[in-house]
Every structure is written in C-alpha cells, then in structure tokens.
Coordinates of C-alpha atoms and ligand atoms in Angstrom, one line a residue:
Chain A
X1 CA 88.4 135.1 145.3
X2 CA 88.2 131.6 143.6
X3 CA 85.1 130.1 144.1
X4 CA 84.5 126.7 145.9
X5 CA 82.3 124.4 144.4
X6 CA 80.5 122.4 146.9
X7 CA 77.7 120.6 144.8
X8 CA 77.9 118.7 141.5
X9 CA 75.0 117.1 139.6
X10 CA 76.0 115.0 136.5
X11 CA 73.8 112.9 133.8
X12 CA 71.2 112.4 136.9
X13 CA 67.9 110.6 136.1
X14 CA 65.5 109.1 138.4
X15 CA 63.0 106.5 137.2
X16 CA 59.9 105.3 138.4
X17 CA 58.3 102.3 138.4
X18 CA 54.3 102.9 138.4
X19 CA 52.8 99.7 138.4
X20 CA 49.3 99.9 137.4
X21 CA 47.8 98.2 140.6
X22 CA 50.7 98.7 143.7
X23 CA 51.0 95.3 144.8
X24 CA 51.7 95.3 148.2
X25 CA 51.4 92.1 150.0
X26 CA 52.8 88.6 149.6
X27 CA 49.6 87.0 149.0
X28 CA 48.9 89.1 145.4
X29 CA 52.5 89.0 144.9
X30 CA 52.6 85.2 144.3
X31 CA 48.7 85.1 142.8
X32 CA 50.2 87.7 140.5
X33 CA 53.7 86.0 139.8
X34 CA 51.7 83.1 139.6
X35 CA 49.2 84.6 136.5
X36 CA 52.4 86.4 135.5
X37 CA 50.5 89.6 135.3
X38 CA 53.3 91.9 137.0
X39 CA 53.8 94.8 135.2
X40 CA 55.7 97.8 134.7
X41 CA 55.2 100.9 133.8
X42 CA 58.5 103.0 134.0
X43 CA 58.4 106.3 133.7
X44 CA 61.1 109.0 134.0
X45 CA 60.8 111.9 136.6
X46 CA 64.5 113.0 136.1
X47 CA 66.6 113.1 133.1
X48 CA 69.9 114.4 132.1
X49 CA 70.4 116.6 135.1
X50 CA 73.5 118.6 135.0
X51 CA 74.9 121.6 137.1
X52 CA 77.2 122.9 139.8
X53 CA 77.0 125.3 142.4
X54 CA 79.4 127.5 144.1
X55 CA 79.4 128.2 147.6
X56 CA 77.1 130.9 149.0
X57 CA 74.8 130.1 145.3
X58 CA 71.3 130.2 146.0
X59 CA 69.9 128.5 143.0
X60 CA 65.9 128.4 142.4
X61 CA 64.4 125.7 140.9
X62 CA 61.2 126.8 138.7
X63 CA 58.8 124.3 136.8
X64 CA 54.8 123.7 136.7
X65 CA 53.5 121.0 139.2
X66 CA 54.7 117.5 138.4
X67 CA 58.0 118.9 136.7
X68 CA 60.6 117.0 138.7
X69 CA 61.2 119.9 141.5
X70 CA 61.0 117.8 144.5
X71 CA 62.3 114.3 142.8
X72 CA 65.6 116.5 142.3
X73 CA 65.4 117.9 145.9
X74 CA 65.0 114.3 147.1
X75 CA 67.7 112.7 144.9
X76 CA 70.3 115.8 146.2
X77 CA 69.3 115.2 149.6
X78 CA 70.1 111.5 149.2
X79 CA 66.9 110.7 150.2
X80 CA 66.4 109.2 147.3
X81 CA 68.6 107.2 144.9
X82 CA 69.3 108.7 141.5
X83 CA 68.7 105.7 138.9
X84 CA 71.7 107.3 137.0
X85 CA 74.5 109.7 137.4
X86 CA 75.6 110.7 140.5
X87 CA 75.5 113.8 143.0
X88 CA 78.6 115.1 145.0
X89 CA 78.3 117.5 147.7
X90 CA 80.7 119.0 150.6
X91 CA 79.5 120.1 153.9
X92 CA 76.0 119.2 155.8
X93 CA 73.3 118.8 153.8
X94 CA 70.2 120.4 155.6
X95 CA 66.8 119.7 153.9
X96 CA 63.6 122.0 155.2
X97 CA 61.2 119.6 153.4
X98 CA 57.7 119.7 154.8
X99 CA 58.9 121.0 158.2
X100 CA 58.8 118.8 161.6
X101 CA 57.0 116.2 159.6
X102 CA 59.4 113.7 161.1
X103 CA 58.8 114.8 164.7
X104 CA 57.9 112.0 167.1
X105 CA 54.0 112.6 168.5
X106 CA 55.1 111.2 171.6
X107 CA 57.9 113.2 172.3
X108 CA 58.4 116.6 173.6
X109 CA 59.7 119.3 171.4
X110 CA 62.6 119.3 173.7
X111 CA 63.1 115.8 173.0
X112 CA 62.7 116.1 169.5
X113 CA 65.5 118.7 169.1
X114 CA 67.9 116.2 169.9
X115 CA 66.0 113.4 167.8
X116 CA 66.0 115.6 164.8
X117 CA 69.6 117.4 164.6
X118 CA 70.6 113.8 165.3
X119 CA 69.1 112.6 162.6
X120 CA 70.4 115.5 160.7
X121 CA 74.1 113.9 161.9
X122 CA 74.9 117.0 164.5
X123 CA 76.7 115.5 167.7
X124 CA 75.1 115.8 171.4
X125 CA 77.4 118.8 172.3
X126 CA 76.9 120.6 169.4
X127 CA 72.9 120.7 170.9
X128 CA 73.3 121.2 173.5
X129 CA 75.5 124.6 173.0
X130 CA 72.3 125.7 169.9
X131 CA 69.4 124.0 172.6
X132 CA 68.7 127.5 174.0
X133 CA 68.7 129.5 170.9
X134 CA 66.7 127.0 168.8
X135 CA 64.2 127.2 172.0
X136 CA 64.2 130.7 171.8
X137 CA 64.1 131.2 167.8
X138 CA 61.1 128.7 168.2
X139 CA 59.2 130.8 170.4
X140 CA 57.5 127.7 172.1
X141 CA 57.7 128.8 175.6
X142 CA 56.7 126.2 178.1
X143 CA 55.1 124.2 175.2
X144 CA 58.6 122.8 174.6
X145 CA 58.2 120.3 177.5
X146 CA 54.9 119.3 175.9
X147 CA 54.6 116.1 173.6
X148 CA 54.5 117.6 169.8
X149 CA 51.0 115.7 168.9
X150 CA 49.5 118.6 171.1
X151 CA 50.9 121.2 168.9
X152 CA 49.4 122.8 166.3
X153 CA 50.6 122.7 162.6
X154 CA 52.4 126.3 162.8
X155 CA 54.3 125.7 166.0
X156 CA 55.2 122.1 164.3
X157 CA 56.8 123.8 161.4
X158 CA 58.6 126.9 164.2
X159 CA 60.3 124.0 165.7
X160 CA 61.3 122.3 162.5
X161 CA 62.2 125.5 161.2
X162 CA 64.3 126.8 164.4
X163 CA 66.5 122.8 164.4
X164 CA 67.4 122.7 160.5
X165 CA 68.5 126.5 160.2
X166 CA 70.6 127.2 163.6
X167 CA 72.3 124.3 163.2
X168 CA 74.4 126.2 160.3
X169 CA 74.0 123.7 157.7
X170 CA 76.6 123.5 154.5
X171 CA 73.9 123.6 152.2
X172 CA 70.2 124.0 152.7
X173 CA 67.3 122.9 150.6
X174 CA 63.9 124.6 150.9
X175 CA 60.9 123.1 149.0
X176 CA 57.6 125.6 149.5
X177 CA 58.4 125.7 153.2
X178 CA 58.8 129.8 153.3
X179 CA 54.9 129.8 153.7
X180 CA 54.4 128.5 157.1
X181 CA 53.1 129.7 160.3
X182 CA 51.9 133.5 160.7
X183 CA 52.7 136.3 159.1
X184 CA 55.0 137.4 161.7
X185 CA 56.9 134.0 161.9
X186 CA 57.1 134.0 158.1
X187 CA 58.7 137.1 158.1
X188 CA 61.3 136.3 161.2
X189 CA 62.3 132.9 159.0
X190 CA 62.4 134.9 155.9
X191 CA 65.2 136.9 157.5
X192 CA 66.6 133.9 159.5
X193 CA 67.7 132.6 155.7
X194 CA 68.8 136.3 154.5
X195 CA 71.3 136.0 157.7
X196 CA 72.2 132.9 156.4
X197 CA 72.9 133.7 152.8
X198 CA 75.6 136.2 154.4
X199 CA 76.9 133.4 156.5
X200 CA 77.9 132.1 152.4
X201 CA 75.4 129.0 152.8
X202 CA 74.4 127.7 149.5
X203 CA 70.7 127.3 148.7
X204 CA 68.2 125.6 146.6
X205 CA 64.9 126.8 146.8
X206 CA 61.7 126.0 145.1
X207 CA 58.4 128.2 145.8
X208 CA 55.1 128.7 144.1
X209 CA 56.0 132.1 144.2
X210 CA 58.2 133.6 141.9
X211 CA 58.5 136.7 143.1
X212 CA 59.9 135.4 146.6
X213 CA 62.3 133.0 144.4
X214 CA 63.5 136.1 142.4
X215 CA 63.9 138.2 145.6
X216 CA 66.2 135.4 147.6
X217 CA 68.3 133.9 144.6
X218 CA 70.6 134.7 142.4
X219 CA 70.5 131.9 139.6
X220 CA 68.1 129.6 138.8
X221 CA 66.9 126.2 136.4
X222 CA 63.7 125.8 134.7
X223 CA 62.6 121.9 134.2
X224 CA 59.6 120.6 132.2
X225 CA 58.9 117.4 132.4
X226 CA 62.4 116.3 134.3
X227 CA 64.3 117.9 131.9
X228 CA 66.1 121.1 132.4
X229 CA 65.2 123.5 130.0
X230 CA 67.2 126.6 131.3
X231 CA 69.8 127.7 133.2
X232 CA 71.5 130.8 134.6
X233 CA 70.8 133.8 136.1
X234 CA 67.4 134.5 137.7
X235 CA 66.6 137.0 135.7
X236 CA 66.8 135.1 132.3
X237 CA 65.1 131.8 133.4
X238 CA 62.2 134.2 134.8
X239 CA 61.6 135.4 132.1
X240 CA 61.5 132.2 130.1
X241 CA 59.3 130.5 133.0
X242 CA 56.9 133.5 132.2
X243 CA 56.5 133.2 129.2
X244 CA 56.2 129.7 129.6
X245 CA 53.1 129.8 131.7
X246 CA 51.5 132.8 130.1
Chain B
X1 CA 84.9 99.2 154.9
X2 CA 86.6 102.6 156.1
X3 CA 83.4 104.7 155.0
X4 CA 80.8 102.0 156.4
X5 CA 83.0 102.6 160.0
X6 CA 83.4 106.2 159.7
X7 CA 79.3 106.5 158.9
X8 CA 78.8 104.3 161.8
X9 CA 80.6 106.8 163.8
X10 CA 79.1 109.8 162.4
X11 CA 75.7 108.3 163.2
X12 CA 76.3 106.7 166.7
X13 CA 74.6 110.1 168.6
X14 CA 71.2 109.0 166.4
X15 CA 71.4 105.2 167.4
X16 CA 71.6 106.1 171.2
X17 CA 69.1 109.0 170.9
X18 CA 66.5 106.3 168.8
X19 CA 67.3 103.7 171.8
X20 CA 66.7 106.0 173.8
X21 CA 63.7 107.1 172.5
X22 CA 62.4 103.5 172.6
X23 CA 63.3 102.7 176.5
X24 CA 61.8 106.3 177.1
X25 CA 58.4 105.9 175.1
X26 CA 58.0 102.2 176.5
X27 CA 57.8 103.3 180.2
X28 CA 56.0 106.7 179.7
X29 CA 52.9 104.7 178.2
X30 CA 52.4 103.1 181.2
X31 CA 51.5 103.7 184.8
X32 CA 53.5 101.1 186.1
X33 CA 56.5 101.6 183.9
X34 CA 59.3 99.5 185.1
X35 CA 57.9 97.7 187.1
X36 CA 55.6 96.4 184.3
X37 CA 59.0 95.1 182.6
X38 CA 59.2 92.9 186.0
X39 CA 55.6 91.8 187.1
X40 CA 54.8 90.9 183.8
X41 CA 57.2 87.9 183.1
X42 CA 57.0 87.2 187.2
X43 CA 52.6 86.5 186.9
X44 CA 53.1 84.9 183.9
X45 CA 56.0 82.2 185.4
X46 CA 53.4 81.6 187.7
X47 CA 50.6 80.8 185.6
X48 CA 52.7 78.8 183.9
X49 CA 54.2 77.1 186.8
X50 CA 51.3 76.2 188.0
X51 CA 49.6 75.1 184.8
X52 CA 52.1 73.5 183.6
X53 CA 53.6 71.7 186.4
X54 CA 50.0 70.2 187.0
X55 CA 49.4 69.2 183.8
X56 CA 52.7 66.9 183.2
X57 CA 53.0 66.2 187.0
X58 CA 56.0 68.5 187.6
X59 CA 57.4 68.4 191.1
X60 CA 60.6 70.1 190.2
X61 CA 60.8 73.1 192.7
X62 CA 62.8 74.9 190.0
X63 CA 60.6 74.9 187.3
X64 CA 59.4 78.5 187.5
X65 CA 63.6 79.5 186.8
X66 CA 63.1 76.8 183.7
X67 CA 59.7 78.7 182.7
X68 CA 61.6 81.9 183.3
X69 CA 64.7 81.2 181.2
X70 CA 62.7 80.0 178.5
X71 CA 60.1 82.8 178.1
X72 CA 62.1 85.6 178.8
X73 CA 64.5 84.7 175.7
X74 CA 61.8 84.1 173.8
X75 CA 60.0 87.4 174.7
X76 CA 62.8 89.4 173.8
X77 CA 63.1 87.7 170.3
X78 CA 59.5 88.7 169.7
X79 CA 59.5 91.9 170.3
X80 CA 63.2 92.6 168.8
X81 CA 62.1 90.8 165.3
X82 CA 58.4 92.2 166.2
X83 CA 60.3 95.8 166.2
X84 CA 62.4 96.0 163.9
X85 CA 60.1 94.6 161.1
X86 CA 58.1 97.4 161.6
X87 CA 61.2 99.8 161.8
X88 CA 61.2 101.3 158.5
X89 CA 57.6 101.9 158.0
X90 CA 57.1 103.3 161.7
X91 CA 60.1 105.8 160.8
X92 CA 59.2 106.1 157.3
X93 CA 58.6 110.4 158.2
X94 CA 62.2 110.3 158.7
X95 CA 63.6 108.5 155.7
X96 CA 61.7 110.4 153.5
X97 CA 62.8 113.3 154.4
X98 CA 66.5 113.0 155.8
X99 CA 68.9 110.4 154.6
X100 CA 70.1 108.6 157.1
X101 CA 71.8 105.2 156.8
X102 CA 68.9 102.9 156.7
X103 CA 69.7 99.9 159.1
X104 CA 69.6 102.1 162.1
X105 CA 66.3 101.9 162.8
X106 CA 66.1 98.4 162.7
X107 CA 69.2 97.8 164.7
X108 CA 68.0 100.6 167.4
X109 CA 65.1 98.6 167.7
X110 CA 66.8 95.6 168.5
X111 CA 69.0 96.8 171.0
X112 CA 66.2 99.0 172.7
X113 CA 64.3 95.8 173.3
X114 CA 67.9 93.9 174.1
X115 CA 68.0 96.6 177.0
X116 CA 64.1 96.2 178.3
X117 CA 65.3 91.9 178.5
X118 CA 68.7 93.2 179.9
X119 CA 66.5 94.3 182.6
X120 CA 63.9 92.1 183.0
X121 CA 66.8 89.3 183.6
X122 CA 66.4 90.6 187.2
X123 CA 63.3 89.1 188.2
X124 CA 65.4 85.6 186.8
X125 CA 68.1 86.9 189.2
X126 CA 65.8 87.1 191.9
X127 CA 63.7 83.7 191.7
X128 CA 66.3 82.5 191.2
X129 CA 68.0 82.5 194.5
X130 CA 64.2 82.4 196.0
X131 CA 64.0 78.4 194.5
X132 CA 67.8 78.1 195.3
X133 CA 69.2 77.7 192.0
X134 CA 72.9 79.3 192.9
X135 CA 75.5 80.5 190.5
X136 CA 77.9 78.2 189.6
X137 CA 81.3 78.6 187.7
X138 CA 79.2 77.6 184.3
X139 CA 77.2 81.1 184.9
X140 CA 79.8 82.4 183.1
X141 CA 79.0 80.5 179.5
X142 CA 75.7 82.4 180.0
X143 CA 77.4 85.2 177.6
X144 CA 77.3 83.5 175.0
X145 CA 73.8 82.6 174.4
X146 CA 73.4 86.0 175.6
X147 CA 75.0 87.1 172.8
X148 CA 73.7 84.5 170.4
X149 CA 70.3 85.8 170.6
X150 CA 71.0 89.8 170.0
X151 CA 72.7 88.6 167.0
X152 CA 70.2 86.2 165.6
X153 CA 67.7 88.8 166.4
X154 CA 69.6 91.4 164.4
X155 CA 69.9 88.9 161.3
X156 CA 66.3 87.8 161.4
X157 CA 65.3 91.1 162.2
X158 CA 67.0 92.6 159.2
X159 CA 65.3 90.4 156.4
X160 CA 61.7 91.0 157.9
X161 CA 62.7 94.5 158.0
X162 CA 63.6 94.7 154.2
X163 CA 60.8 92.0 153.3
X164 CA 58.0 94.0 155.3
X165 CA 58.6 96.9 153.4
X166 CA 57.2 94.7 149.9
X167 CA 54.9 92.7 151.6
X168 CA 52.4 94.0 154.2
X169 CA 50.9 91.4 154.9
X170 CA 54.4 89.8 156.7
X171 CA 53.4 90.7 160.1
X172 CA 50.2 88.5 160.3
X173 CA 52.2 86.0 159.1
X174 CA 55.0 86.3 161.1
X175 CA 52.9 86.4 163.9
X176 CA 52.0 82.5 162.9
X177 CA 55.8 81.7 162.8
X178 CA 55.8 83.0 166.3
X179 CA 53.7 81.3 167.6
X180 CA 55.3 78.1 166.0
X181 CA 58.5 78.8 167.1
X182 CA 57.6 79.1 170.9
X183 CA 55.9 75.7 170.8
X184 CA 59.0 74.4 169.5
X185 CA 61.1 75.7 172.2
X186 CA 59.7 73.6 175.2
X187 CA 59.9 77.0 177.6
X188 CA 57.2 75.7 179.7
X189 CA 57.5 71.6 178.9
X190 CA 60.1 69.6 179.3
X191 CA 61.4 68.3 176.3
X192 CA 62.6 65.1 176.8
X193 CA 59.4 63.2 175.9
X194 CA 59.4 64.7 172.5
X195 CA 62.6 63.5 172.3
X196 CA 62.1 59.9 173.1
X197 CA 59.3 59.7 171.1
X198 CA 61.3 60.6 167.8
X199 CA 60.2 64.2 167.1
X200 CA 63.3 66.0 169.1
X201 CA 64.0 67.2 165.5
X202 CA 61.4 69.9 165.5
X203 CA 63.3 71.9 168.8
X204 CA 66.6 70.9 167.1
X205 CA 65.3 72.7 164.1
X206 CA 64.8 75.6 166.2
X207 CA 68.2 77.9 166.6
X208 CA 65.8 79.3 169.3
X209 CA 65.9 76.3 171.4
X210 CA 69.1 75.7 170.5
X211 CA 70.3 78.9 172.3
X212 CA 67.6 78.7 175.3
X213 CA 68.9 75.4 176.2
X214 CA 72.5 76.5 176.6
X215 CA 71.2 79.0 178.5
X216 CA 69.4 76.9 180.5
X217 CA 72.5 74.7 181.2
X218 CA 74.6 78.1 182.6
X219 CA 72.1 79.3 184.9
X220 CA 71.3 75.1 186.4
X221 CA 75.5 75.2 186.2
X222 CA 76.0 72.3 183.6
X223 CA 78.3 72.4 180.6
X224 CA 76.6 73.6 177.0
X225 CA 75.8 71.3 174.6
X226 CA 78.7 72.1 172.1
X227 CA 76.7 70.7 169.1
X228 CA 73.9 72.8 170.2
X229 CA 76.5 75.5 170.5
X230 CA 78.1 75.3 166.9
X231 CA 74.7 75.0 165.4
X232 CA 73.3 78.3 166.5
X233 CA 76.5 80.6 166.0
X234 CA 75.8 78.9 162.4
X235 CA 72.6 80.3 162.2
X236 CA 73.1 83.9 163.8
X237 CA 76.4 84.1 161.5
X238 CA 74.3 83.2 158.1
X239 CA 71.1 85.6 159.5
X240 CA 73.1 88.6 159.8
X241 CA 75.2 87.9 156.4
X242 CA 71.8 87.2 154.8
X243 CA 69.8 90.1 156.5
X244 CA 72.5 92.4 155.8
X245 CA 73.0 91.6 152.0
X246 CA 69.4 91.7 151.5
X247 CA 68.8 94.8 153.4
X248 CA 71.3 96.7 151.5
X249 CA 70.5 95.3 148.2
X250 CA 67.1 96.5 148.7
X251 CA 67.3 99.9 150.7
X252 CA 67.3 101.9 147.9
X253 CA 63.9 100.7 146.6
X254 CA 62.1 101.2 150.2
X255 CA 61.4 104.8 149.4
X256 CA 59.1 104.0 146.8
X257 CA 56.8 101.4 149.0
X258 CA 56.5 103.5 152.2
Ligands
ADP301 N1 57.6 107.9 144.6 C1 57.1 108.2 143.4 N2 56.7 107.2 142.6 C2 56.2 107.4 141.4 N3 56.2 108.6 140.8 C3 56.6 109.7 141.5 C4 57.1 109.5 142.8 N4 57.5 110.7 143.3 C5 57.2 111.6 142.3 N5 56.7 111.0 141.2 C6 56.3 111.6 139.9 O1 57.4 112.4 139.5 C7 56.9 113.6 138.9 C8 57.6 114.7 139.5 O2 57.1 115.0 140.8 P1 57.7 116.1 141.7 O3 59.1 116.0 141.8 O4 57.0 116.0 143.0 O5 57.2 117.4 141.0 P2 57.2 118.9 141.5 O6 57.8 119.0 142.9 O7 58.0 119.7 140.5 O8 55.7 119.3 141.5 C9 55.4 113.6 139.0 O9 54.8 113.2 137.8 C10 55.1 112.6 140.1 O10 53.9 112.0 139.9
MG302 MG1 57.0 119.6 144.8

C-alpha cells in the first residue's frame, strides 16, 4: 500500500520579538518613537524544521519545557505564522489545545457545539447528524442547556474533548490534553483516540509523560532549543530524550 | 481571488453562527430584550425632541423623525466600529487556538449590530406615520445610504480592529472621536445655522453627515444631494480598501499582542 503523505514541514522557523518592556498603547508608543528607545530583542523559538508524515502517523514530539513543542503545534495548526518555510497539510486540521478554552461563558454547551465545530470549519448539517453523539460522548446530561461559565473545568474540557474528536478530523494535534477530567473520563478519551488511530487519522502528540507518548505513537522528534535533534522511530528518540534528561 | 472566495465559503456557517451569537447574547442579557432595541431610541427621541426643540425654538412637528433618523444611524456606527474594535481581543481564545480567517470577527460584529439597527428602523417606521411623514417615491434612494453606512462601518471598523490590537489605549480615544463625530452630524440641530455662519465645513467633513443627510432627504421624500452622495461612496470605498490592506498586512502579528 503506497503511503499518502498528508503533512510537510520544510526549513520552518518562527521568530520572536521580545521587546524588553511590551509596549502596548499609543501613548508609550509615540513617547518611545519619540526618545527612539524601541527595541528589539529577537529571538528564535523554531529553526530549521523539517519532516513529513504519512497518513495514519502518530508522531510524538519530546523536548524539555521551553523547547519549541507548542510554537511548532501552533505554527502547524496555522495559528500562528511561521517566520520561514512553509507547512502543507491535506484534510481537517483538528487541534485539542487547552480544551474548550474558546468556549463562549455565555453560551450553553449546546450552543457552543455549533460555535466551536464551526469554527473548526464543519458545516451546520454535518452537526447536526454528530449533535447527539458528541452530547452523549460528553456525558453532560441536562447541563448541556446550561451556559458553560457554570461548568466546572473537567466538564469544560469533556465538551471540548467530545466536538474536536467526533468530528473525524484529517489530522489531530494534542498538546498535554490526555490529562484532563477524571480518571474514568481520561480513560474513555484515551480509547476515543486509539479508535481513532484505526480510523488511519494522523497524530501529533506532545505529553509530559513519556510513557503515554511511547504507548500511542509510533515515531517521534526530539527538539532542544527549536532545533530538532532526532528523528525516527519512538523507540530511538526515547532513548536519546532519556538520556538526555538523565 | 479564487481561494479568498472559496474560504469565504468554507467559513460562511461560522459568520452566521458568530452573528448569531451576537443578536442571541444581546437580548438574553436583558429583561426587556427586544423591546429594549425599540424603547430605547423611542425615550431618547423624546428627550431630545423636547430639549432640543425648546432650546432653538423648533416648531417643526417632524422633528422627532429628524432626531430619529439622525441618531439611529449614528447609533449603529458606534456600536458597529465600537464592536468590531474590540473583535479580536474579545475572541482572542479562539484565534489562539483555531485558525480561522481573521476578519470574521470583525465583520460578524458589524453585521450583528447592522441587524439590531435593521430592527430598530421600526420604531422610525412607526413615528413616522404617527407625525405623518408618508413614503414618497424618493424612499427608495434610502438604500443607498443604507448601504453606505454598513460599508463605511466595515472599513473603519477594520483599521481600529487591526490598530486596537497595538494600541490599547485606542478605545478611550476613540470614544473622544465619537463623541466628536456626533456633534458634527447635527442629529438633533438643524444645521443650517452652522452653515450660514461659515463653519458648514466641519459636517461636510463628516462622511457621517454626509450619509445621514441623504438619508434624511429619502425618508422627508426630496432628491439626495449628489455631491453629498459621491463624497461618501469616496470615503466608504477608500475605508474598506485601507482597512482591508492594513488588516491583512498586519493579521499575522496579532497573535503575539493578544
Ligand atoms: N508569543 C510568544 N512570544 C514570545 N516568546 C514566545 C511566545 N510563545 C512562545 N515563546 C517562547 O518560545 C519558546 C518555546 O515555547 P513553547 O513552544 O511553549 O515550548 P514547549 O511547549 O516546548 O514547552 C519559549 O522560550 C517561549 O518562551
Ligand atoms: Mg507547551
């Protein structure tokens, strides 16, 4: 079977502009054009990022804190713009990051299902066939006619949870989201994405732990400091990222 | 221009949803909902009227339908430019998390508030025919300034969008322009003492009068002031061009402030 690549990453970098002291209004802006004391500190989060994934890869991402994990999550989900290179993907792009943080408080989960796989580019009659089964995948009950700022953290991240994986996304990106809500949850989403991976969705996946990243992927990068410093097959980068932090 | 189409497309479902969402939100804060959307601009006319129409000696039984015209235009720009300067940081959960094409929520913004004016042009409708102001053929040319206003909304709205994003301190100051702008758009005087005395140049400064007046003319059933006319399609034409350049020069960077 020849395999279909459906995501490309070439020559990516993403680059940062800390300036010392964030100016954010009009009135330093001009003192400071004025005094001419605008500066820049630049700083690279991303450099020389290359690789490819097949469909139904589920690719880890390893690295300490800081390393570039969610800058290169962000860049692939076009969230954010790469400064160079460029990222091609085919197929809907799901991204699980920080789950139902983009909920509206005001709105009823209901009312956010539509909001959110909208925003995730699904069409009205595609919810409305799934509105049943993310309900019931959610386990809200009656709380799903009930404005989301009266729900509590867990059944936040159920809802977000239930919308960006029964929507049968192309590719999905989790970033340290398979540790939400209780144990019981964790475990139904756990094999939520297992069914999935049969499905052939390709994955990238970064987790603090290891041992969950060695158990749902099959190749992985390691970055330091934006760069990538190995590639291939989970079991070799593991063992480099281990004795890396040793 | 295929791709910027076919996005548009791709993302129509999310506009209607987020204008939706804003028509929805607006009426389930309050107890009156809307009704609110009527009463309000209907006590104010009559403050104003009153006011007003004491204060420069107005015995014009149709100045509450001038008041009207004039405010509720001007309402609607406030809260559409209001709206969708706040747009991206208001969403900013969203954009950070999701890509979505960036202008949306600016431009859902506008046309949710477009939709609250749509409706609150009843209560115009209505005191209207109370003070026997009656549709004439010239009704018709109310379209256009109709249309003038969403789009010079839009193109304003689009560069405070992208500037607010920089600068937070925009909104008190836009606030001040605001407040500047609806002096200078005689909705509750009568401007042609300004313009005898040689400072008609401020309204005619003002796209916003510009449009209100023509306005004006189509509901009293006169002809529009043509040079009043080509000056504001001017204006909306070069805010949207300039919004729209700006804002997409600029989207990229938003991430990074918000
Ligand atoms: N918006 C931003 N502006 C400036 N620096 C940033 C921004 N986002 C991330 N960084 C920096 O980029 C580096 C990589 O961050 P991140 O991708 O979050 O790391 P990880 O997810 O691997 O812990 C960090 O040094 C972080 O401070
Ligand atoms: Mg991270």
């Amino acid at each position: 079977m020849a395999k279909k690549e459906v995501l490309r990453v070439e020559n990516v970098g993403m680059k940062f502009n800390l300036s010392q002291e964030k100016v954010d209004d009009l009135k330093d802006y001009v003192i400071k054009l004025l005094k001419r004391q605008l500066s820049y500190n630049e700083f690279w989060a991303l450099k020389d990022i290359n690789f490819s994934l097949n469909k139904g890869d589920r690719l880890g991402i390893l690295g300490l804190n800081g390393a570039g994990k969610s800058t290169l999550l962000k860049v692939i989900a076009g969230v954010l713009k790469a400064t160079e290179g460029t990222v091609t993907s085919k197929g809907k792009i799901a991204p699980l990051l920080e789950l139902g943080a983009g909920f509206d408080q005001q709105y009823t989960g209901r009312e956010n299902i539509y909001l959110y796989g909208a925003v995730l580019g699904f069409s009205k009659k595609f919810l409305d066939e799934k509105l049943d089964e993310i309900i019931a995948f959610s386990e809200l009950g009656k709380f799903i006619d009930v404005p989301v700022k009266n729900y509590s953290s867990g059944m936040k991240s159920r809802l977000g949870f239930s919308v960006a994986t029964l929507v049968e996304p192309d590719i999905l990106i989790l970033d340290e989201v398979l540790s939400v809500g209780d144990a019981k949850f964790r475990k139904k989403s756990e094999a939520k994405i297992m069914s999935m991976f049969d499905k052939g969705v390709t994955v990238l996946f970064v987790s603090h732990s290891l041992e969950q990243v060695q158990r749902l992927c099959n190749k992985a990068i390691l970055l330091e400091k934006g760069h990538i410093i190995a590639n291939g097959s989970i079991d070799e980068v593991s063992k480099i990222y281990l004795e890396k932090t040793k | 221009m295929k791709t910027y189409i076919e996005n548009f497309k791709k993302y129509r479902f999310l506009l209607m949803e987020l204008v939706k969402k804003g028509v929805k939100l607006k009426y389930r804060r309050s107890y009156l909902g809307i009704l609110w959307t009527l009463l309000e601009p209907l006590l104010t006319m009559i403050v104003l009227s009153i006011v007003f129409g004491t204060l420069f000696g107005n015995t014009d039984p149709t100045f509450p339908v001038y008041i009207l015209t004039g405010r509720l235009m001007y309402t609607f720009f406030n809260n559409a430019t209001k709206g969708a300067m706040k747009a991206i940081r208001a969403n900013a959960g969203m954009i950070k998390k999701v890509y979505v094409p960036k202008y949306i929520y600016p431009l859902s913004s506008v046309l949710f508030n477009y939709i609250i004016f749509a409706i609150s042009l009843i209560v115009l409708v209505v005191v209207a025919l109370v003070l026997k102001v009656y549709p004439t053929i010239y009704l018709l040319q109310a379209v256009i300034p109709l249309i003038l206003i969403l789009v010079t909304a839009f193109g304003v709205g689009m560069i405070l969008s992208t500037m607010a994003v920089f600068f937070r301190d925009l909104e008190y100051l836009w606030s001040v322009g605001l407040m500047i702008i609806m002096y200078a758009s005689a909705i509750f005087y009568k401007p042609e003492r300004l313009f005898a005395s040689g400072y008609g140049w401020i309204l005619k400064l003002n796209p916003l009068y510009l449009i209100i007046h023509n306005f004006r003319q189509a509901v009293f059933g006169h002809p529009m002031n043509m040079k009043f006319l080509a000056a504001s399609i001017v204006f909306a034409i070069v805010s949207v061009i300039v919004g729209l350049v700006f804002f997409y020069k600029k989207q990229d960077e938003f991430i990074l402030h918000i």
